[in-house]
Structures are given as structure tokens and as C-alpha cells.
PDB file of C-alpha atoms in Angstrom:
ATOM      1  CA  UNK A   1     -43.091 -23.377  -7.214  1.00  0.00           C
ATOM      2  CA  UNK A   2     -44.453 -23.835  -3.742  1.00  0.00           C
ATOM      3  CA  UNK A   3     -46.860 -26.547  -2.645  1.00  0.00           C
ATOM      4  CA  UNK A   4     -49.770 -24.177  -3.306  1.00  0.00           C
ATOM      5  CA  UNK A   5     -48.676 -23.615  -6.902  1.00  0.00           C
ATOM      6  CA  UNK A   6     -47.452 -20.057  -6.212  1.00  0.00           C
ATOM      7  CA  UNK A   7     -44.048 -18.954  -7.355  1.00  0.00           C
ATOM      8  CA  UNK A   8     -41.728 -17.939  -4.550  1.00  0.00           C
ATOM      9  CA  UNK A   9     -40.289 -14.469  -5.029  1.00  0.00           C
ATOM     10  CA  UNK A  10     -36.528 -14.356  -4.529  1.00  0.00           C
ATOM     11  CA  UNK A  11     -35.147 -11.193  -2.962  1.00  0.00           C
ATOM     12  CA  UNK A  12     -32.905  -9.081  -5.156  1.00  0.00           C
ATOM     13  CA  UNK A  13     -29.193  -9.188  -4.495  1.00  0.00           C
ATOM     14  CA  UNK A  14     -29.346  -5.753  -2.835  1.00  0.00           C
ATOM     15  CA  UNK A  15     -32.249  -6.844  -0.612  1.00  0.00           C
ATOM     16  CA  UNK A  16     -30.382  -9.999   0.424  1.00  0.00           C
ATOM     17  CA  UNK A  17     -27.250  -8.013   1.299  1.00  0.00           C
ATOM     18  CA  UNK A  18     -29.305  -5.407   3.164  1.00  0.00           C
ATOM     19  CA  UNK A  19     -30.838  -8.230   5.229  1.00  0.00           C
ATOM     20  CA  UNK A  20     -27.329  -9.545   6.010  1.00  0.00           C
ATOM     21  CA  UNK A  21     -26.310  -6.040   7.071  1.00  0.00           C
ATOM     22  CA  UNK A  22     -29.384  -5.667   9.301  1.00  0.00           C
ATOM     23  CA  UNK A  23     -28.634  -9.042  10.880  1.00  0.00           C
ATOM     24  CA  UNK A  24     -24.969  -8.104  11.361  1.00  0.00           C
ATOM     25  CA  UNK A  25     -25.960  -4.841  13.051  1.00  0.00           C
ATOM     26  CA  UNK A  26     -28.716  -6.605  15.003  1.00  0.00           C
ATOM     27  CA  UNK A  27     -31.041  -3.878  13.746  1.00  0.00           C
ATOM     28  CA  UNK A  28     -34.178  -4.884  11.852  1.00  0.00           C
ATOM     29  CA  UNK A  29     -34.601  -1.429  10.274  1.00  0.00           C
ATOM     30  CA  UNK A  30     -34.398  -1.379   6.502  1.00  0.00           C
ATOM     31  CA  UNK A  31     -34.180   2.321   5.778  1.00  0.00           C
ATOM     32  CA  UNK A  32     -31.167   2.279   3.473  1.00  0.00           C
ATOM     33  CA  UNK A  33     -30.289   1.311  -0.088  1.00  0.00           C
ATOM     34  CA  UNK A  34     -26.911  -0.436  -0.149  1.00  0.00           C
ATOM     35  CA  UNK A  35     -26.717  -0.063  -3.945  1.00  0.00           C
ATOM     36  CA  UNK A  36     -27.383   3.695  -3.957  1.00  0.00           C
ATOM     37  CA  UNK A  37     -24.950   4.846  -1.294  1.00  0.00           C
ATOM     38  CA  UNK A  38     -22.585   3.355   1.275  1.00  0.00           C
ATOM     39  CA  UNK A  39     -24.076   2.389   4.628  1.00  0.00           C
ATOM     40  CA  UNK A  40     -22.050   3.673   7.601  1.00  0.00           C
ATOM     41  CA  UNK A  41     -21.039   1.607  10.633  1.00  0.00           C
ATOM     42  CA  UNK A  42     -19.109   3.066  13.572  1.00  0.00           C
ATOM     43  CA  UNK A  43     -16.312   0.806  14.819  1.00  0.00           C
ATOM     44  CA  UNK A  44     -14.636   2.476  17.786  1.00  0.00           C
ATOM     45  CA  UNK A  45     -12.869   5.520  16.383  1.00  0.00           C
ATOM     46  CA  UNK A  46     -13.281   4.261  12.818  1.00  0.00           C
ATOM     47  CA  UNK A  47     -16.002   4.658  10.208  1.00  0.00           C
ATOM     48  CA  UNK A  48     -16.717   1.572   8.085  1.00  0.00           C
ATOM     49  CA  UNK A  49     -18.790   1.797   4.913  1.00  0.00           C
ATOM     50  CA  UNK A  50     -20.572  -1.024   3.086  1.00  0.00           C
ATOM     51  CA  UNK A  51     -21.655  -0.678  -0.524  1.00  0.00           C
ATOM     52  CA  UNK A  52     -22.893  -2.858  -3.364  1.00  0.00           C
ATOM     53  CA  UNK A  53     -20.947  -1.910  -6.486  1.00  0.00           C
ATOM     54  CA  UNK A  54     -22.682  -2.298  -9.839  1.00  0.00           C
ATOM     55  CA  UNK A  55     -20.000  -4.258 -11.684  1.00  0.00           C
ATOM     56  CA  UNK A  56     -19.870  -7.453 -13.698  1.00  0.00           C
ATOM     57  CA  UNK A  57     -19.970  -9.468 -11.506  1.00  0.00           C
ATOM     58  CA  UNK A  58     -21.447  -7.366  -8.663  1.00  0.00           C
ATOM     59  CA  UNK A  59     -19.032  -6.586  -5.824  1.00  0.00           C
ATOM     60  CA  UNK A  60     -19.648  -5.922  -2.147  1.00  0.00           C
ATOM     61  CA  UNK A  61     -17.100  -3.306  -1.049  1.00  0.00           C
ATOM     62  CA  UNK A  62     -16.383  -2.803   2.644  1.00  0.00           C
ATOM     63  CA  UNK A  63     -14.037   0.079   3.298  1.00  0.00           C
ATOM     64  CA  UNK A  64     -12.942   2.634   5.856  1.00  0.00           C
ATOM     65  CA  UNK A  65     -11.340   6.058   5.518  1.00  0.00           C
ATOM     66  CA  UNK A  66      -8.751   5.766   8.305  1.00  0.00           C
ATOM     67  CA  UNK A  67      -7.306   9.263   7.866  1.00  0.00           C
ATOM     68  CA  UNK A  68      -8.450  12.242   5.840  1.00  0.00           C
ATOM     69  CA  UNK A  69      -6.417  15.238   4.737  1.00  0.00           C
ATOM     70  CA  UNK A  70      -3.088  13.446   4.971  1.00  0.00           C
ATOM     71  CA  UNK A  71      -0.268  14.124   2.535  1.00  0.00           C
ATOM     72  CA  UNK A  72       1.209  11.320   0.495  1.00  0.00           C
ATOM     73  CA  UNK A  73       4.864  10.796   1.261  1.00  0.00           C
ATOM     74  CA  UNK A  74       7.511   8.130   1.124  1.00  0.00           C
ATOM     75  CA  UNK A  75       7.293   7.294   4.834  1.00  0.00           C
ATOM     76  CA  UNK A  76       3.512   6.966   4.722  1.00  0.00           C
ATOM     77  CA  UNK A  77       3.564   4.755   1.618  1.00  0.00           C
ATOM     78  CA  UNK A  78       6.321   2.603   3.130  1.00  0.00           C
ATOM     79  CA  UNK A  79       4.266   2.184   6.315  1.00  0.00           C
ATOM     80  CA  UNK A  80       1.140   1.226   4.340  1.00  0.00           C
ATOM     81  CA  UNK A  81       3.212  -1.266   2.340  1.00  0.00           C
ATOM     82  CA  UNK A  82       4.541  -2.760   5.587  1.00  0.00           C
ATOM     83  CA  UNK A  83       0.989  -3.101   6.937  1.00  0.00           C
ATOM     84  CA  UNK A  84      -0.147  -4.731   3.680  1.00  0.00           C
ATOM     85  CA  UNK A  85       2.657  -7.287   3.945  1.00  0.00           C
ATOM     86  CA  UNK A  86       0.972  -8.668   7.077  1.00  0.00           C
ATOM     87  CA  UNK A  87      -2.634  -8.677   5.824  1.00  0.00           C
ATOM     88  CA  UNK A  88      -4.710 -11.336   4.099  1.00  0.00           C
ATOM     89  CA  UNK A  89      -7.803 -10.374   2.091  1.00  0.00           C
ATOM     90  CA  UNK A  90      -7.487  -6.716   3.150  1.00  0.00           C
ATOM     91  CA  UNK A  91      -5.437  -3.774   2.009  1.00  0.00           C
ATOM     92  CA  UNK A  92      -4.589  -0.236   3.061  1.00  0.00           C
ATOM     93  CA  UNK A  93      -3.795   2.486   0.562  1.00  0.00           C
ATOM     94  CA  UNK A  94      -3.612   6.246   0.029  1.00  0.00           C
ATOM     95  CA  UNK A  95      -5.866   7.965  -2.511  1.00  0.00           C
ATOM     96  CA  UNK A  96      -6.568  11.677  -2.967  1.00  0.00           C
ATOM     97  CA  UNK A  97      -5.570  12.714   0.554  1.00  0.00           C
ATOM     98  CA  UNK A  98      -7.196   9.791   2.356  1.00  0.00           C
ATOM     99  CA  UNK A  99      -5.807   6.543   3.742  1.00  0.00           C
ATOM    100  CA  UNK A 100      -8.305   3.718   3.249  1.00  0.00           C
ATOM    101  CA  UNK A 101      -8.651   0.132   4.448  1.00  0.00           C
ATOM    102  CA  UNK A 102     -10.738  -2.055   2.142  1.00  0.00           C
ATOM    103  CA  UNK A 103     -11.833  -5.479   1.039  1.00  0.00           C
ATOM    104  CA  UNK A 104     -14.161  -6.688  -1.698  1.00  0.00           C
ATOM    105  CA  UNK A 105     -16.262  -9.819  -2.008  1.00  0.00           C
ATOM    106  CA  UNK A 106     -18.126 -11.276  -4.974  1.00  0.00           C
ATOM    107  CA  UNK A 107     -21.593 -10.116  -3.934  1.00  0.00           C
ATOM    108  CA  UNK A 108     -23.547 -13.065  -5.287  1.00  0.00           C
ATOM    109  CA  UNK A 109     -21.626 -15.557  -3.130  1.00  0.00           C
ATOM    110  CA  UNK A 110     -21.739 -13.593   0.155  1.00  0.00           C
ATOM    111  CA  UNK A 111     -23.343 -15.408   3.060  1.00  0.00           C
ATOM    112  CA  UNK A 112     -23.809 -14.364   6.689  1.00  0.00           C
ATOM    113  CA  UNK A 113     -20.431 -15.778   7.751  1.00  0.00           C
ATOM    114  CA  UNK A 114     -18.367 -14.157   5.000  1.00  0.00           C
ATOM    115  CA  UNK A 115     -20.263 -10.882   5.411  1.00  0.00           C
ATOM    116  CA  UNK A 116     -19.638 -10.742   9.166  1.00  0.00           C
ATOM    117  CA  UNK A 117     -15.999 -11.777   8.773  1.00  0.00           C
ATOM    118  CA  UNK A 118     -15.320  -9.063   6.175  1.00  0.00           C
ATOM    119  CA  UNK A 119     -17.061  -6.357   8.239  1.00  0.00           C
ATOM    120  CA  UNK A 120     -15.239  -7.433  11.397  1.00  0.00           C
ATOM    121  CA  UNK A 121     -11.876  -7.576   9.638  1.00  0.00           C
ATOM    122  CA  UNK A 122     -12.173  -4.075   8.154  1.00  0.00           C
ATOM    123  CA  UNK A 123     -13.578  -2.714  11.427  1.00  0.00           C
ATOM    124  CA  UNK A 124     -10.768  -4.210  13.502  1.00  0.00           C
ATOM    125  CA  UNK A 125      -8.077  -3.083  11.061  1.00  0.00           C
ATOM    126  CA  UNK A 126      -9.462   0.442  10.847  1.00  0.00           C
ATOM    127  CA  UNK A 127      -9.962   0.835  14.586  1.00  0.00           C
ATOM    128  CA  UNK A 128      -6.449  -0.464  15.294  1.00  0.00           C
ATOM    129  CA  UNK A 129      -4.483   1.484  12.669  1.00  0.00           C
ATOM    130  CA  UNK A 130      -6.362   4.798  12.466  1.00  0.00           C
ATOM    131  CA  UNK A 131      -5.000   6.094  15.789  1.00  0.00           C
ATOM    132  CA  UNK A 132      -1.506   4.746  15.166  1.00  0.00           C
ATOM    133  CA  UNK A 133      -1.258   6.271  11.695  1.00  0.00           C
ATOM    134  CA  UNK A 134      -2.770   9.525  12.959  1.00  0.00           C
ATOM    135  CA  UNK A 135      -0.117   9.833  15.677  1.00  0.00           C
ATOM    136  CA  UNK A 136       2.652   9.382  13.139  1.00  0.00           C
ATOM    137  CA  UNK A 137       1.301  11.141  10.014  1.00  0.00           C
ATOM    138  CA  UNK A 138      -1.412  13.526  11.205  1.00  0.00           C
ATOM    139  CA  UNK A 139      -4.620  14.006   9.261  1.00  0.00           C
ATOM    140  CA  UNK A 140      -8.187  13.739  10.519  1.00  0.00           C
ATOM    141  CA  UNK A 141      -9.856  10.713  12.111  1.00  0.00           C
ATOM    142  CA  UNK A 142     -13.448   9.821  11.302  1.00  0.00           C
ATOM    143  CA  UNK A 143     -14.336   9.825  15.021  1.00  0.00           C
ATOM    144  CA  UNK A 144     -12.329  10.760  18.049  1.00  0.00           C
TER     145      UNK A 144
END
């Protein structure tokens, strides 16, 4: 209760995460629904997507399709494994013709610092490795 006897209305989890995303992007617009579909962020030549996943507990997934239409092969999987060996709190993987970079956070505990760190980490990883993997394994970049 507030001093005037009115109950303060807490924002929903999705609204709180959308506010963090707006603050991260330095864009006050709120014309998206993070729970309905991923929100796209361009990071150099990479596309980063942010989505609230309806799970128990709720998960904030930040991911990037580094390469599309790339064939799975031993060399590619070995390279992704080598990259993963040097990462903390992130991973790269191949799924259905696409190489992804991703991280997940427990949505209820996300604050501005952890949100920005996760977005920056996926953005930096994706922008660094997309071109390098493309040169070696082909496929399509999100941008570029």
C-alpha cells in the first residue's frame, strides 16, 4: 500500500523485461510483446533476438542465428565445440541448418545489469564469429 492507501500495481514480468529492453536499446517505444515473439536487435552483421519463454520458471532467451542454410558436418561441429570450450554462460550449436549462439537467464531475477551483459555477450559473440564461420563453412549471414 502507498501512503494514500492505494495499492501499487506491479508490472508483469513481460512488461518489466520490455522496459529493460527499451532501456538497453535507448528507445522508449513499447510496440512489441517480448512474450509473443522474439524482438530483433541488429549487432553489426549479426541479428540478435530476445524472447521471454513461457516455462516453469520463466526464461529469458537471447539468441542469434549466426549462419543459415549451412550443412552439419564433422568439421563444423568440431569448430563449434572448440568455440564452446572457450565460452562462459554462452553456447554455439547447429540445429536444422542454422548455427546459433545463445544464452538463457531466469527471467524473474533479471536486472538491468544482467540483461545488458547477456545482450552484449551474445551480440559480441555473434558479430565476431558469424563472418569467420561463414568464410570457412558457407551459409547465409543475417546481415552483410
